[in-house]
Coordinates of C-alpha atoms in Angstrom, one line a residue:
X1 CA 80.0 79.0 155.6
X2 CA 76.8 77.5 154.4
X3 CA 76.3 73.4 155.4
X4 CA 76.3 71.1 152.8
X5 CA 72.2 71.0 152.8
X6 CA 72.6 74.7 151.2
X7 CA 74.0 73.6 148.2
X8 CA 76.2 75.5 145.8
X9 CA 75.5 79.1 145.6
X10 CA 73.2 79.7 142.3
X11 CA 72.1 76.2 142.1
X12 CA 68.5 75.8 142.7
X13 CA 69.2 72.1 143.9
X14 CA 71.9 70.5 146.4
X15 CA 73.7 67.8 145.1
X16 CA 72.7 64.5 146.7
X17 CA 75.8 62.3 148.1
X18 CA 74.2 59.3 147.3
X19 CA 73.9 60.3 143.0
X20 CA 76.0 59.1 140.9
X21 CA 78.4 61.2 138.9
X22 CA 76.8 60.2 136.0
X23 CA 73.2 61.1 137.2
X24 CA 74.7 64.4 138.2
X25 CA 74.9 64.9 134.5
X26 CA 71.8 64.0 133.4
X27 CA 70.4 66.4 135.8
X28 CA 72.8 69.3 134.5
X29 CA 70.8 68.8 130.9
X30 CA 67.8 68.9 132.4
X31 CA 68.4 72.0 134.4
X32 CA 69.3 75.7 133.9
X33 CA 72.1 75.5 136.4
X34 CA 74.8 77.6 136.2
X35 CA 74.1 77.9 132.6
X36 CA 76.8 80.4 130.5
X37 CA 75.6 79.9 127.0
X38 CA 71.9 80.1 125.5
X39 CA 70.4 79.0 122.4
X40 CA 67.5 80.3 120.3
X41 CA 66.1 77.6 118.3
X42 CA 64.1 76.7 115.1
X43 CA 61.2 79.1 114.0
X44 CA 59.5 78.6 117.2
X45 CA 63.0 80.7 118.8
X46 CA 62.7 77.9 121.6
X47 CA 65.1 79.2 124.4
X48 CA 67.8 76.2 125.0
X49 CA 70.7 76.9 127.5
X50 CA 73.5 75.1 128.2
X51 CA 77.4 75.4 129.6
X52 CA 80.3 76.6 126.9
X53 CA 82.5 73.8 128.2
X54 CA 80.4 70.6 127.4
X55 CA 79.5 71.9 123.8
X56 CA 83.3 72.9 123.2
X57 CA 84.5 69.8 124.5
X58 CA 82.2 67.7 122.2
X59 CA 82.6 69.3 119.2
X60 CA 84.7 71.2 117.2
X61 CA 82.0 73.5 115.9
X62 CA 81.1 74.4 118.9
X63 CA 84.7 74.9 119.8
X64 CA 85.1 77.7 117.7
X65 CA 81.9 79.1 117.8
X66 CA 82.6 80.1 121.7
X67 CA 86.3 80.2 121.8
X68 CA 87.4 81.4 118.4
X69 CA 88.2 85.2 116.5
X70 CA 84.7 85.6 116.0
X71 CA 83.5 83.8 119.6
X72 CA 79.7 84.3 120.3
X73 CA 79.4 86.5 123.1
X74 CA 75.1 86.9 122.4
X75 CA 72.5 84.3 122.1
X76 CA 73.4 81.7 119.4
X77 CA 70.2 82.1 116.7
X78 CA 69.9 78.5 115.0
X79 CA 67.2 78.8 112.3
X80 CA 67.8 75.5 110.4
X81 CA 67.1 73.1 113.1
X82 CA 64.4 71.8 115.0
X83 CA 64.3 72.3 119.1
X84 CA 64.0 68.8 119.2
X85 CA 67.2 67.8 117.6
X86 CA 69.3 70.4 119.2
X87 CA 68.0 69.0 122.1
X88 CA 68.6 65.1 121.5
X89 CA 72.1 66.7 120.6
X90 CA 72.4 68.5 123.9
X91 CA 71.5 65.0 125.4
X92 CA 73.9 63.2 124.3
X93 CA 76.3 65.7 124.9
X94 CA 76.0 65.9 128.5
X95 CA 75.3 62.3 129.2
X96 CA 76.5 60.2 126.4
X97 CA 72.5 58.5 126.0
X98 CA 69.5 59.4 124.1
X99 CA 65.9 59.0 124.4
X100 CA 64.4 59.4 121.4
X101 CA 60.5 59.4 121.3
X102 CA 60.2 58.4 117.6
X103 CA 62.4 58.1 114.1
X104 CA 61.0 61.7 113.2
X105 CA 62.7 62.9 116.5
X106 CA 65.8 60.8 115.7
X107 CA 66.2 62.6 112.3
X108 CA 66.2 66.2 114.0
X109 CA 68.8 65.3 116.4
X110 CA 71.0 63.7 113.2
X111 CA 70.5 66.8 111.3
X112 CA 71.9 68.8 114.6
X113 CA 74.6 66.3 114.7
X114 CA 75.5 66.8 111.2
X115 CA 75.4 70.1 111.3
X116 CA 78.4 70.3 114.7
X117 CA 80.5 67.0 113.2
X118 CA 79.2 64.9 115.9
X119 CA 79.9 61.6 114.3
X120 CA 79.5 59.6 116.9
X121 CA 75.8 60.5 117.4
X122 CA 75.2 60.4 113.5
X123 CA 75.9 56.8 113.6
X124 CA 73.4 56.3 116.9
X125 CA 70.7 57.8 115.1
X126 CA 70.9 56.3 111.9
X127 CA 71.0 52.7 114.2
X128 CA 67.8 53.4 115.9
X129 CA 65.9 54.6 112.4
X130 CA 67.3 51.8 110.5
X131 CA 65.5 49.7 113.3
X132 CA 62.1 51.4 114.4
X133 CA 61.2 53.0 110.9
X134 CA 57.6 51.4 110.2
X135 CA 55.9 51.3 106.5
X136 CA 52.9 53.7 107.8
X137 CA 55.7 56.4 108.6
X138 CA 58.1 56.0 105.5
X139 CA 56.8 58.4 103.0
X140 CA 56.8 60.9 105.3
X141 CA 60.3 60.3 106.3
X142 CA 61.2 60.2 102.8
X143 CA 59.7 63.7 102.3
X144 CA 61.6 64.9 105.8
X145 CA 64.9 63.6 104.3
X146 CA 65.0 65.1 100.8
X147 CA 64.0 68.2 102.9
X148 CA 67.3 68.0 104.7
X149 CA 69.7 66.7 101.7
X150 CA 70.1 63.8 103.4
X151 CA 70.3 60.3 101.2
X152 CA 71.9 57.6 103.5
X153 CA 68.3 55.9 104.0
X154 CA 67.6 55.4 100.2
X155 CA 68.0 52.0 100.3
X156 CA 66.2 50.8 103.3
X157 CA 63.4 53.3 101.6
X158 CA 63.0 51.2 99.0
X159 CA 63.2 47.9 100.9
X160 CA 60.1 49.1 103.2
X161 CA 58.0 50.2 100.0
X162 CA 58.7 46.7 98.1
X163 CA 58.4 44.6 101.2
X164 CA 55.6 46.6 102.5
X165 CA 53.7 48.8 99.7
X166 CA 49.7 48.0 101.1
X167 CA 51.2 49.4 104.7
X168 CA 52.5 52.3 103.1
X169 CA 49.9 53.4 100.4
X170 CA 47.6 52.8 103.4
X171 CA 48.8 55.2 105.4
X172 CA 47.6 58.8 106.7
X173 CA 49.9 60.5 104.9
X174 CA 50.1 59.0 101.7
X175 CA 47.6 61.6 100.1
X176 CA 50.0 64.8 101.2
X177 CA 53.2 62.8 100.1
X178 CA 54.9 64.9 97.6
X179 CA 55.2 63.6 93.9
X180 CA 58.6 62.6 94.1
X181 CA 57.7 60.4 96.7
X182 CA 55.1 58.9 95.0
X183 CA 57.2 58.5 92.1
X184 CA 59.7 56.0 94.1
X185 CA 56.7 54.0 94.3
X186 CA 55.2 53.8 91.1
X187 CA 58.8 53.2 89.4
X188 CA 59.9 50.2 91.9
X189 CA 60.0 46.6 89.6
X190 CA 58.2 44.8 92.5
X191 CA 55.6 45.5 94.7
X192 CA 54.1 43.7 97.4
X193 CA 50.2 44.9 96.0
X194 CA 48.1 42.8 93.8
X195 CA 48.0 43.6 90.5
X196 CA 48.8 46.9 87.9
X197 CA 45.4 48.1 88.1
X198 CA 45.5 48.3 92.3
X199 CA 48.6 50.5 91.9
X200 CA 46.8 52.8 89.6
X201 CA 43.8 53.2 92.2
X202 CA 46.7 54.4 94.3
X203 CA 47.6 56.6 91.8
X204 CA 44.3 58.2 90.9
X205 CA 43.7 58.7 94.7
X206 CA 47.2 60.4 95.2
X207 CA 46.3 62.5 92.4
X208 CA 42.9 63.6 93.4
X209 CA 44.6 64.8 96.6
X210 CA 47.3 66.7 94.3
X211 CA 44.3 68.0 91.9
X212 CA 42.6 69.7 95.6
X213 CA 46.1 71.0 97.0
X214 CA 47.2 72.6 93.3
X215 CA 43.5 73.8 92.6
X216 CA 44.5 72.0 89.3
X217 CA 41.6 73.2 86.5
X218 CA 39.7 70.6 85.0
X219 CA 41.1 71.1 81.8
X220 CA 44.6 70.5 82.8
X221 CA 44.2 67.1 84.7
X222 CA 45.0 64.9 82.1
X223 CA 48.1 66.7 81.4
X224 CA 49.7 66.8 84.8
X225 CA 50.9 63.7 85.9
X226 CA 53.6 62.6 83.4
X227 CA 56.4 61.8 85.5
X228 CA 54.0 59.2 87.0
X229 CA 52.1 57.6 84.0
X230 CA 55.4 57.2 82.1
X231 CA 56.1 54.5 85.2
X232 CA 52.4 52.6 85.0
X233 CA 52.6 49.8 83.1
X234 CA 49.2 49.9 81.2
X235 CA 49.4 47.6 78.7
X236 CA 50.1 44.6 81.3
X237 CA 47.2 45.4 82.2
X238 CA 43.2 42.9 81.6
X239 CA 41.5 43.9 78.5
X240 CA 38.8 44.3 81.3
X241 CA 40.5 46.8 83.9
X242 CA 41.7 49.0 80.2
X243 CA 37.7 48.7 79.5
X244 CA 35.9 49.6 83.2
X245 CA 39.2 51.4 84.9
X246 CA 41.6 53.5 81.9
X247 CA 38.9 54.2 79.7
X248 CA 37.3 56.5 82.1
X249 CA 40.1 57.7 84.0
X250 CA 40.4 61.6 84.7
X251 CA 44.2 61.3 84.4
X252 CA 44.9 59.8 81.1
X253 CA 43.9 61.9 77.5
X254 CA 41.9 60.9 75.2
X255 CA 45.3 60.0 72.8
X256 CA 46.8 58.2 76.2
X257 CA 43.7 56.0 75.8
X258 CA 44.2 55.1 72.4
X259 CA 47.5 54.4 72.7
X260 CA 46.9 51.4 75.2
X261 CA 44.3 50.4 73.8
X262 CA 45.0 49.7 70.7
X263 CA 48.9 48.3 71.6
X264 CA 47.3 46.1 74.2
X265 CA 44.5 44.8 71.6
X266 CA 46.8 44.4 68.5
X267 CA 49.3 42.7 71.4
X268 CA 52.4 44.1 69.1
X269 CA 53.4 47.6 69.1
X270 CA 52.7 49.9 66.5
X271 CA 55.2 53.1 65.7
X272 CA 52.2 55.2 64.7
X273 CA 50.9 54.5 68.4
X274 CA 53.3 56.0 70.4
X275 CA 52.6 59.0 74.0
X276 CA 55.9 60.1 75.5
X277 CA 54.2 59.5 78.5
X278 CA 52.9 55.9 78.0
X279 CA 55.7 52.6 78.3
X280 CA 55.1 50.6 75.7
X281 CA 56.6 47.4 77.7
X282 CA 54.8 44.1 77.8
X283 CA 57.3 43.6 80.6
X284 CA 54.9 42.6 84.0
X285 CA 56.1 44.0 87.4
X286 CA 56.3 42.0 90.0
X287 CA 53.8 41.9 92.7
X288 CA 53.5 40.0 96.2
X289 CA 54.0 36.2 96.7
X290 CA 51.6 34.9 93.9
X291 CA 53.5 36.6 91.3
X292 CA 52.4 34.6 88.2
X293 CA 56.3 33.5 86.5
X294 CA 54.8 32.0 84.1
X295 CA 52.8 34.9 82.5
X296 CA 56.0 37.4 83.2
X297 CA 58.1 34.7 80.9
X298 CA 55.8 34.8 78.0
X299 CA 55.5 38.0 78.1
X300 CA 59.5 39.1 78.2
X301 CA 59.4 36.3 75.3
X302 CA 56.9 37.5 73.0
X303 CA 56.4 36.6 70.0
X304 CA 53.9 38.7 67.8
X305 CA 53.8 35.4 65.4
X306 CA 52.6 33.1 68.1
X307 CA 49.7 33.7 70.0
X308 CA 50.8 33.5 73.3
X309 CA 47.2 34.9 74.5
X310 CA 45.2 33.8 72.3
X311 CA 42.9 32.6 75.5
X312 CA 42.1 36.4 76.0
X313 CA 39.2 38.0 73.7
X314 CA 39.5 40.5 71.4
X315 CA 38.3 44.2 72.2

């Protein structure tokens, strides 16, 4: 009989007498030891093993997978996760504990836990994001999440982008966002920016991006970005940012133009003047902490028979 020094036969490390029970776990996820089960995950077919009785014993899912009629007997191919989240799942699993390096991480490992009903570690990963999600990483989050179906984050989505929209138009990835991200942004009644024409920049620079990625023709530019433009709200715009910004803008036609032009010159609306992609809203969103109440009053009380800006000049 071997001494105690020699370990268990097929582990490649004796058990220490002073570790914890606990540590003795953490070390079995860590380790290959005495592995029975293996994984193959993600595109990348990362190689993840693990023992059949800690994955049946945390999850139904897995339950039947291994010890059901149709038990796995091969390598388990999972092609709709990320190696990361199976193994922030496989963490928790064996030790009850996770270590997540960052909110993207934290997603994987709740899409893994989704997918095996592991509620329990649904709820610690939606904690930690709720938490740690910054403004310079939500768009890309939101793109991640509509990738995986998953809507629970909507709300704190839109808190981040009202509360913080010049972090998150700022950031790296707010070029390669995809449109329907953008859209959440251009549609939101208050903005912590400074004024319509700023979020239009944003826009226009978005759009350029879109225009490279989509090898949009020239032609066609003006005529592409609807679902946004239908959300600007041009005509609460200066005479002045209409003159030196709109007018010369690659994204709006040539009948867009005229449209707010002449609505926001004439300052009523006229039926004749009319783009199905153009509001025709005197209604002012609401930006930052020197939102101007005063203005956004007159305005949602306007009265085409009394001048309310009759301080402005004429085009």
């Amino acid at each position: 009989m071997g001494s105690k020094a020699d370990g268990i036969a097929g582990v490649s490390a004796p058990l220490n007498e002073t570790e914890t029970f606990k540590n003795r776990f953490h070390r079995l996820a860590d380790s290959d030891m005495l592995t029975d089960c293996e994984f193959i995950v993600g595109p990348q077919k990362t190689v993840i093993k693990g023992h059949k009785v800690f994955f049946c014993a945390a999850s139904d899912a897995f339950h039947a997978m291994f010890l059901g009629d149709l038990k796995e007997t091969n390598a388990v191919h999972i092609e709709d996760l990320e190696p990361d989240g199976f193994q922030g799942m496989k963490k928790y699993i064996y030790t009850d504990q996770t270590d997540f390096k960052s909110v993207f991480e934290a997603l994987a490992t709740y899409v893994a836990a989704r997918k095996y009903l592991i509620e329990p570690l649904k709820e610690v990963c939606e904690n930690y994001i709720k938490k740690l999600l910054q403004p310079s990483d939500v768009l890309e989050f939101i793109d991640s999440c509509r990738l995986n179906n998953i809507s629970i984050f909507d709300d704190l989505f839109r808190k981040i982008i009202i509360e913080n929209t010049a972090e998150v138009v700022k950031s790296d990835y707010f070029p390669s966002a995809n449109i329907e991200t953008i859209e959440l942004i251009v549609k939101s009644p208050r903005l912590l920016l400074k004024s319509e024409i700023e979020l239009f920049g944003h826009f226009e620079r978005w759009a350029l991006a879109e225009v490279e990625r989509r090898k949009i023709p020239a032609e066609d530019i003006a005529t592409s970005f609807g679902s946004l433009k239908k959300h600007i709200r041009f005509l609460t715009m200066s005479r002045e940012d209409i003159d030196t910004r709109i007018k010369s803008s690659l994204f709006l036609t040539s009948e867009e133009k005229r449209v707010i032009s002449k609505n926001r010159n004439w300052r009523r609306f006229d039926e004749n003047l009319t783009s199905e992609n153009i509001p025709l809203s005197w209604e002012r969103r609401e930006f930052g902490k020197n939102y101007d109440a005063i203005y956004y009053e007159a305005m949602l009380n306007y009265d085409p028979d009394i001048d309310v800006l009759e301080d402005y000049d004429d085009f």
